[in-house]
Short mmCIF file of C-alpha atoms in Angstrom, two decimals:
data_model
loop_
_atom_site.label_atom_id
_atom_site.label_comp_id
_atom_site.label_asym_id
_atom_site.label_seq_id
_atom_site.Cartn_x
_atom_site.Cartn_y
_atom_site.Cartn_z
CA MET A 135 -46.73 -18.95 -8.38
CA ARG A 136 -44.97 -15.67 -7.51
CA SER A 137 -45.85 -14.28 -3.78
CA ALA A 138 -47.43 -10.88 -3.50
CA TYR A 139 -45.09 -10.09 -0.55
CA ARG A 140 -41.94 -8.48 -0.89
CA GLN A 141 -39.13 -10.55 0.59
CA ALA A 142 -37.31 -8.52 3.39
CA PRO A 143 -33.67 -7.75 2.55
CA SER A 144 -31.10 -10.11 3.83
CA PRO A 145 -28.83 -8.83 6.29
CA PRO A 146 -25.17 -8.60 5.20
CA GLU A 147 -22.42 -10.39 6.60
CA GLY A 148 -21.72 -9.71 10.32
CA GLY A 149 -25.59 -9.74 10.71
CA ILE A 150 -26.30 -6.08 10.51
CA GLU A 151 -29.89 -5.16 9.88
CA ARG A 152 -30.32 -3.47 6.87
CA GLN A 153 -32.55 -0.25 6.88
CA GLU A 154 -35.10 0.52 4.08
CA VAL A 155 -34.48 4.12 2.79
CA SER A 156 -35.81 5.79 -0.19
CA GLN A 157 -33.66 6.52 -3.40
CA GLU A 158 -33.35 10.16 -2.47
CA GLN A 159 -32.36 9.43 1.03
CA TYR A 160 -29.79 6.70 -0.32
CA ASP A 161 -28.50 9.35 -2.73
CA VAL A 162 -27.71 11.64 0.33
CA LEU A 163 -26.08 8.97 2.10
CA VAL A 164 -23.93 8.19 -0.42
CA GLY A 165 -23.26 11.75 -1.54
CA GLN A 166 -22.08 12.60 2.03
CA CYS A 167 -19.25 10.19 1.62
CA ARG A 168 -17.43 12.98 -0.45
CA TYR A 169 -16.69 14.77 2.71
CA PRO A 170 -14.37 12.78 4.40
CA LYS A 171 -10.67 13.76 4.02
CA THR A 172 -8.75 10.53 2.74
CA GLY A 173 -10.02 8.46 -0.18
CA GLN A 174 -9.75 5.54 2.35
CA ALA A 175 -12.22 7.34 4.68
CA ARG A 176 -14.38 7.98 1.57
CA ALA A 177 -14.47 4.21 0.43
CA ARG A 178 -15.20 3.16 3.73
CA CYS A 179 -18.32 5.46 3.96
CA ARG A 180 -19.66 4.24 0.86
CA ALA A 181 -18.92 0.78 1.89
CA GLN A 182 -21.00 1.34 5.14
CA VAL A 183 -23.78 2.89 3.14
CA ARG A 184 -24.11 -0.11 1.10
CA ALA A 185 -23.83 -2.40 4.00
CA LYS A 186 -26.51 -0.64 6.13
CA TYR A 187 -28.98 0.60 3.56
CA VAL A 188 -31.29 -0.76 0.86
CA VAL A 189 -33.30 1.39 -1.48
CA GLY A 190 -37.04 0.83 -0.85
CA ALA A 191 -39.41 2.75 0.75
CA PHE A 192 -39.22 6.58 2.51
CA ASN A 193 -37.68 5.93 5.99
CA PRO A 194 -39.22 8.51 8.17
CA ALA A 195 -37.05 7.79 11.28
CA LEU A 196 -33.79 8.31 9.46
CA ASP A 197 -32.28 11.81 10.55
CA CYS A 198 -31.75 13.86 7.38
CA ARG A 199 -30.89 17.55 7.44
CA THR A 200 -29.56 20.04 5.23
CA TYR A 201 -27.55 23.30 6.56
CA SER A 202 -25.33 25.66 4.57
CA GLY A 203 -26.04 23.52 1.44
CA VAL A 204 -25.01 20.31 2.61
CA SER A 205 -27.50 17.35 3.11
CA VAL A 206 -26.75 14.48 5.49
CA CYS A 207 -28.60 11.56 6.61
CA GLY A 208 -28.15 9.43 9.70
CA PRO A 209 -25.18 9.48 12.36
CA LEU A 210 -22.07 11.24 11.10
CA GLU A 211 -18.59 9.72 12.08
CA LEU A 212 -16.79 12.61 13.26
CA SER A 213 -13.01 12.98 13.68
CA ALA A 214 -11.44 14.39 17.06
CA ALA A 215 -10.81 17.73 15.45
CA GLN A 216 -14.66 17.68 13.98
CA ARG A 217 -15.86 16.76 17.42
CA ALA A 218 -14.07 19.64 18.79
CA CYS A 219 -15.33 21.97 16.20
CA VAL A 220 -19.05 20.89 17.18
CA GLU A 221 -18.25 21.63 20.69
CA GLU A 222 -16.93 25.11 19.96
CA SER A 223 -19.70 25.87 17.55
CA VAL A 224 -22.33 24.81 20.09
CA GLY A 225 -20.53 27.04 22.74
CA GLY A 226 -20.87 29.73 20.19
CA GLY A 227 -24.59 29.61 19.74
CA LEU A 228 -25.10 27.01 16.81
CA THR A 229 -27.54 23.96 17.49
CA ARG A 230 -25.75 20.73 17.66
CA ARG A 231 -27.35 19.20 14.44
CA ARG A 232 -26.05 22.03 12.37
CA ALA A 233 -22.55 22.44 14.09
CA GLU A 234 -22.38 18.67 13.23
CA VAL A 235 -23.27 18.95 9.50
CA GLU A 236 -21.08 22.05 9.17
CA CYS A 237 -17.96 20.58 10.78
CA TYR A 238 -18.25 17.27 9.10
CA ALA A 239 -18.48 19.11 5.75
CA PHE A 240 -16.14 21.85 6.14
CA ARG A 241 -13.33 21.00 8.71
#
């Protein structure tokens, strides 16, 4: 007899607990991996998404945002140059959230 309960996703190696996200959120997470500058960084980003997230239900706690036509979810790994860009942009009047997205995608 099959259980009516869904089994929770198993944590991947290293014990990281996977977060359940909707298909749309997962697609944004994978899609934002096109912005890192090197192929190695893009591959690492995709591997991190696969390790940290599993498609299931919409996750209202996942921070997703869109600015300047760029959608991202979750924390962004910013380079030193991108962090400097964020600080400069915030100093110029942009919100930190917007500056992070724009500097991540365009710098």
